[in-house]
Short mmCIF file of C-alpha atoms in Angstrom, two decimals:
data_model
loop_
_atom_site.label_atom_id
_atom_site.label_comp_id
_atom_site.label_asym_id
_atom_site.label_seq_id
_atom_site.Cartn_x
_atom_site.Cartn_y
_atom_site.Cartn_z
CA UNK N 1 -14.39 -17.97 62.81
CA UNK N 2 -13.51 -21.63 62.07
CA UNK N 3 -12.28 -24.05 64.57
CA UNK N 4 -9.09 -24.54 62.92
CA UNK N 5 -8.21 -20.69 62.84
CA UNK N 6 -9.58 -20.23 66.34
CA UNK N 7 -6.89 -23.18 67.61
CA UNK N 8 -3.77 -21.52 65.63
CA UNK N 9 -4.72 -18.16 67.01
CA UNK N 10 -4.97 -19.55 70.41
CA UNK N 11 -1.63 -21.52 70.01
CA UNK N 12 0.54 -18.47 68.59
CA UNK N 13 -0.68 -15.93 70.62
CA UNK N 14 -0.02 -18.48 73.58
CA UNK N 15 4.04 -18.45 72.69
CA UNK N 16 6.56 -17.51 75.39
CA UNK N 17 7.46 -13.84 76.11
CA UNK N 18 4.01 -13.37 73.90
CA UNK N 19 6.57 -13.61 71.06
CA UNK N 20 3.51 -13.56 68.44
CA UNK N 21 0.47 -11.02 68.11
CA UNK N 22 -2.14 -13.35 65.77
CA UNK N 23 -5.70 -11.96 64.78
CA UNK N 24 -7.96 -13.07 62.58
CA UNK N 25 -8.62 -11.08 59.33
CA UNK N 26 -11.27 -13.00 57.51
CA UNK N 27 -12.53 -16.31 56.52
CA UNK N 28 -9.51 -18.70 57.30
CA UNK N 29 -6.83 -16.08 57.07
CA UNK N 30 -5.02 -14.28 59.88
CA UNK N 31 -2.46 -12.37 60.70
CA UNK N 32 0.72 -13.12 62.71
CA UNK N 33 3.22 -10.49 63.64
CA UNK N 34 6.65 -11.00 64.91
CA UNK N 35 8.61 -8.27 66.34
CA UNK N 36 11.77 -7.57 64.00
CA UNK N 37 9.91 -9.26 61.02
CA UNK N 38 7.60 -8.49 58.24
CA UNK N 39 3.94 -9.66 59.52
CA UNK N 40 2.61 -13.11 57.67
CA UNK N 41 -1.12 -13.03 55.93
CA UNK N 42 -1.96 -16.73 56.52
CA UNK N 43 -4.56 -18.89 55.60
CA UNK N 44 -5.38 -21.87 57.88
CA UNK N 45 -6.81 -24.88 55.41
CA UNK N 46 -8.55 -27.87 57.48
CA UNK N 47 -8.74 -30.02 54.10
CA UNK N 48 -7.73 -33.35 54.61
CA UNK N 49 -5.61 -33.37 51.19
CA UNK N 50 -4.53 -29.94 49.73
CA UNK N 51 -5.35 -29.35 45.98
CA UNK N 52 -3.91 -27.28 43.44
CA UNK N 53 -7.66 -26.34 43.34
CA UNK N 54 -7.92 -25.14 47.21
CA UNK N 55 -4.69 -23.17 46.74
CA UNK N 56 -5.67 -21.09 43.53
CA UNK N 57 -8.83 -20.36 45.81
CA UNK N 58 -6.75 -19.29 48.59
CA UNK N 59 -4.72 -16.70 46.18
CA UNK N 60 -7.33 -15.88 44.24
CA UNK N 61 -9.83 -14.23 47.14
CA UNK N 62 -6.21 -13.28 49.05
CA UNK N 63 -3.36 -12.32 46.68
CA UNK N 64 -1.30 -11.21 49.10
CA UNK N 65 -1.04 -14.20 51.01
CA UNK N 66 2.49 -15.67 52.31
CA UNK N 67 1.97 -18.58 53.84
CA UNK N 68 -1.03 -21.62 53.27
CA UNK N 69 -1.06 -23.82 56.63
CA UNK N 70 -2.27 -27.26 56.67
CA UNK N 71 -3.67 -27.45 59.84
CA UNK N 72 -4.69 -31.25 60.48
CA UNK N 73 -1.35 -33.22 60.80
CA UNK N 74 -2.24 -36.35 58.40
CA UNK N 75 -2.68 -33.50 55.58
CA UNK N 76 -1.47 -34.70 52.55
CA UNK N 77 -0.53 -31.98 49.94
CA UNK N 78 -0.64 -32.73 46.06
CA UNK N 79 2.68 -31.74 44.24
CA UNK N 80 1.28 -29.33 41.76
CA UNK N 81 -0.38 -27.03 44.75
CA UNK N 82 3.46 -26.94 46.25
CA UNK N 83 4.20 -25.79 42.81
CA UNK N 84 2.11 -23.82 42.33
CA UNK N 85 2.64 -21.97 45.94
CA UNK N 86 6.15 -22.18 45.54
CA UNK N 87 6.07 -20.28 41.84
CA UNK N 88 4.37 -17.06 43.75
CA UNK N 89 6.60 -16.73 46.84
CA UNK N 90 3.86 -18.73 49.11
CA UNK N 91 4.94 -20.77 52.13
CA UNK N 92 3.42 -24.01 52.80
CA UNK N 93 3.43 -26.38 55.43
CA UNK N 94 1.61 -27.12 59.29
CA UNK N 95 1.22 -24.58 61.85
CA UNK N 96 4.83 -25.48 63.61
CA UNK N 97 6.30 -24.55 59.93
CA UNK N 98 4.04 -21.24 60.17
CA UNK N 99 5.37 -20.38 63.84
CA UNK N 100 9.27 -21.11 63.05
CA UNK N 101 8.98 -18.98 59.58
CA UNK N 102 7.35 -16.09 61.05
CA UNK N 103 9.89 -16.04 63.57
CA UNK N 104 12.52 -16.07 61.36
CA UNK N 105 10.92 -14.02 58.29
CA UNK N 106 11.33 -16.58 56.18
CA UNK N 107 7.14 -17.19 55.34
CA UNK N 108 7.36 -16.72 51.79
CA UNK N 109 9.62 -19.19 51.23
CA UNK N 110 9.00 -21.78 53.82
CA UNK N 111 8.41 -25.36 52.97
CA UNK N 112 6.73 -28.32 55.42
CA UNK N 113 9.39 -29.06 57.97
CA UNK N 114 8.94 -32.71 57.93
CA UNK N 115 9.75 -32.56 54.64
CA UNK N 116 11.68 -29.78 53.65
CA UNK N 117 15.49 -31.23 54.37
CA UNK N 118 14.70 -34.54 52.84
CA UNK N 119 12.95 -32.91 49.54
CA UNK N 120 16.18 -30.74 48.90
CA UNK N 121 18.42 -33.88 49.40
CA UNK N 122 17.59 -35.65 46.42
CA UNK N 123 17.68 -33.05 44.26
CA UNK N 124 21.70 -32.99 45.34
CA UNK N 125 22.25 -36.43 44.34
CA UNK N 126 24.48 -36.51 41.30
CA UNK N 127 22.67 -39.33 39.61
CA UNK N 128 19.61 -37.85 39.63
CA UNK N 129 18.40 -35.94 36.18
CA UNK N 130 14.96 -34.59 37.34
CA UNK N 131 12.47 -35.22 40.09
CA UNK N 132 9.06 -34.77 39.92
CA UNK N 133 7.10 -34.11 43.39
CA UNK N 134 3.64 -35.85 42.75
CA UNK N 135 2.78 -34.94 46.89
CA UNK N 136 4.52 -33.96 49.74
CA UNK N 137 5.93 -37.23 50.92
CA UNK N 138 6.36 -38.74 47.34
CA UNK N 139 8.86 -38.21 44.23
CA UNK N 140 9.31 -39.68 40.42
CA UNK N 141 12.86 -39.68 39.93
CA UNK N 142 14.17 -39.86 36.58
CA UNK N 143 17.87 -41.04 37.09
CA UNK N 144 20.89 -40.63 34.56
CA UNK N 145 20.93 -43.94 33.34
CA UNK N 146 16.93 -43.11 32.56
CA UNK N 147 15.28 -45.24 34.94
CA UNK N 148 12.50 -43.57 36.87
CA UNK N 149 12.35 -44.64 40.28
CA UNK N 150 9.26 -43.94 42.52
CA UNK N 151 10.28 -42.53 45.90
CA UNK N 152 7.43 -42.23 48.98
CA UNK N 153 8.92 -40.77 51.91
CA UNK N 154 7.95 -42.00 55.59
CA UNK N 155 8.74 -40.00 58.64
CA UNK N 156 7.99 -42.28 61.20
CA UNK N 157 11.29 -42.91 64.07
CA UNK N 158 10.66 -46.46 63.23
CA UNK N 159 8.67 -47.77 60.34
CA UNK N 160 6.99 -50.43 60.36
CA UNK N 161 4.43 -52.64 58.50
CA UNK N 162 1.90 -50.59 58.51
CA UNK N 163 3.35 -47.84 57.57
CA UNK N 164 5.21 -49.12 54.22
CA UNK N 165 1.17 -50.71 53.12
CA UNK N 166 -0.32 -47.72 54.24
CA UNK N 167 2.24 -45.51 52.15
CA UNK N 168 1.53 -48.15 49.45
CA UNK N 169 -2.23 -47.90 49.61
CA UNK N 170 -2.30 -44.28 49.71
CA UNK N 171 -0.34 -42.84 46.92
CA UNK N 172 0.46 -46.20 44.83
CA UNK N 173 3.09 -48.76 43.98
CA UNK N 174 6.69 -47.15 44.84
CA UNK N 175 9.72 -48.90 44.08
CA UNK N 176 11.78 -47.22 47.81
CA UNK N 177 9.99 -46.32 50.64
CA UNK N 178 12.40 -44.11 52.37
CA UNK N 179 12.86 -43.66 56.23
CA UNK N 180 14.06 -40.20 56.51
CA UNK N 181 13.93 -39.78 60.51
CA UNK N 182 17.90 -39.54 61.06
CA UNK N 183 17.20 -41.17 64.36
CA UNK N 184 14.68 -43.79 63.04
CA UNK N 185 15.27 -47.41 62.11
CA UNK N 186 12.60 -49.49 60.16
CA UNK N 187 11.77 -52.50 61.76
CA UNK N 188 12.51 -55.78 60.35
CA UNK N 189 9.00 -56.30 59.72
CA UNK N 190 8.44 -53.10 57.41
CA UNK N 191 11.70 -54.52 55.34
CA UNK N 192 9.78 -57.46 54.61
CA UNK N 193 6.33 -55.78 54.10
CA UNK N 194 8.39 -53.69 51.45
CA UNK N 195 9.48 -56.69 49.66
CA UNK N 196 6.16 -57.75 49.91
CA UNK N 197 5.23 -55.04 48.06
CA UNK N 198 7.97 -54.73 45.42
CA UNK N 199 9.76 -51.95 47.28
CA UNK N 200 12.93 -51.65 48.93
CA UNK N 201 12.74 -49.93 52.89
CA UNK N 202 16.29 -47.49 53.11
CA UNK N 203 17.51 -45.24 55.30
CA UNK N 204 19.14 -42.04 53.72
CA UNK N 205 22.75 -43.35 54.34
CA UNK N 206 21.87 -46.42 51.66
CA UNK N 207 19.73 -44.56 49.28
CA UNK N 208 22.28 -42.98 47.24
CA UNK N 209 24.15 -45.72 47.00
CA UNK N 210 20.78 -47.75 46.30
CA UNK N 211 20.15 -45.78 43.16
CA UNK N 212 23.68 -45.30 41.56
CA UNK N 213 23.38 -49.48 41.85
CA UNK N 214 19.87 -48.94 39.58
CA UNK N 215 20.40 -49.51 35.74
#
């Protein structure tokens, strides 16, 4: 048994009231079963970045999975695995997403929760005409007007310079680096590192209005 499924196991089966019965079933995937709710066939990935590669493996050797976990917590997941995960009823996201879904029954269509609120969000905007998820923390927007606009997402309670260059030298040149904590404020430094860097730093209550400003 790996490390990383030996840790998850220990950690569910750990819960309160014993609110989870996890076992492992082969490889990297388990089994978690919540009373009053269908039981979740997981498997627990320790890749670094998540691959529409590792994901077709995953479904391939078990089709019947519901949920992929991404156990380290600087995972990065590439947009066309969420797709493709997302096309077949799959969950994805870390092992607090796996816990909260299987206690609600809600595995198959679960989705990262640091994430998840933020991701739906912008496809509500009204001046947005498509949005393409190239990984989990980063969007190309295509607006109305037709200007694409590169979104990276940073989930930090308050940004700073680091983290707009580090979401710069990880996944590229974005034109907003977005702050989505609700309770978060980007320092003063990370607003200048983004200008720095060509990018504006926003917090959700400005980005709408940022973009119906873009021509």
């Amino acid at each position: 048994m790996s490390w990383q499924v030996n840790y998850v196991l220990e950690n569910l089966n750990k819960e309160i009231g014993k609110l989870f019965q996890a076992e492992h079933i082969e490889g990297d995937v388990i089994k978690v079963a919540t009373k009053g709710q269908p039981d979740v066939l997981a498997h627990i990935s320790a890749c670094h970045e998540i691959t529409l590669a590792n994901v077709k493996g995953y479904v391939e050797q078990f089709p019947e999975l519901d949920f992929v976990c991404g156990f380290r917590s600087n995972c990065i997941w590439r947009g066309d695995a969420i797709d493709y995960l997302k096309e077949r009823g799959i969950g994805w996201g870390n092992s607090g997403t796996l816990s909260s879904a299987a206690r609600k029954g809600e595995a198959n269509i679960a989705e990262h929760k640091t994430w998840v609120f933020s991701a739906r969000l912008i496809h509500q905007y009204g001046v947005v005409r498509s949005a393409t998820r190239e990984f989990d923390r980063l969007f190309m927007i295509e607006l109305k007007s037709g200007r694409k606009v590169r979104i990276g997402m940073i989930a930090d309670y308050e940004p700073t310079a680091d983290s707009v260059r580090t979401l710069v030298e990880k996944f590229g040149k974005v034109d907003i680096a977005w702050n989505i904590n609700p309770n978060g404020q980007p320092t003063s430094a990370a607003i200048r590192a983004g200008k720095e860097l060509g990018c504006v730093v926003l917090k959700t209550d400005d980005l709408k209005t940022h973009m119906q400003s873009l021509k």
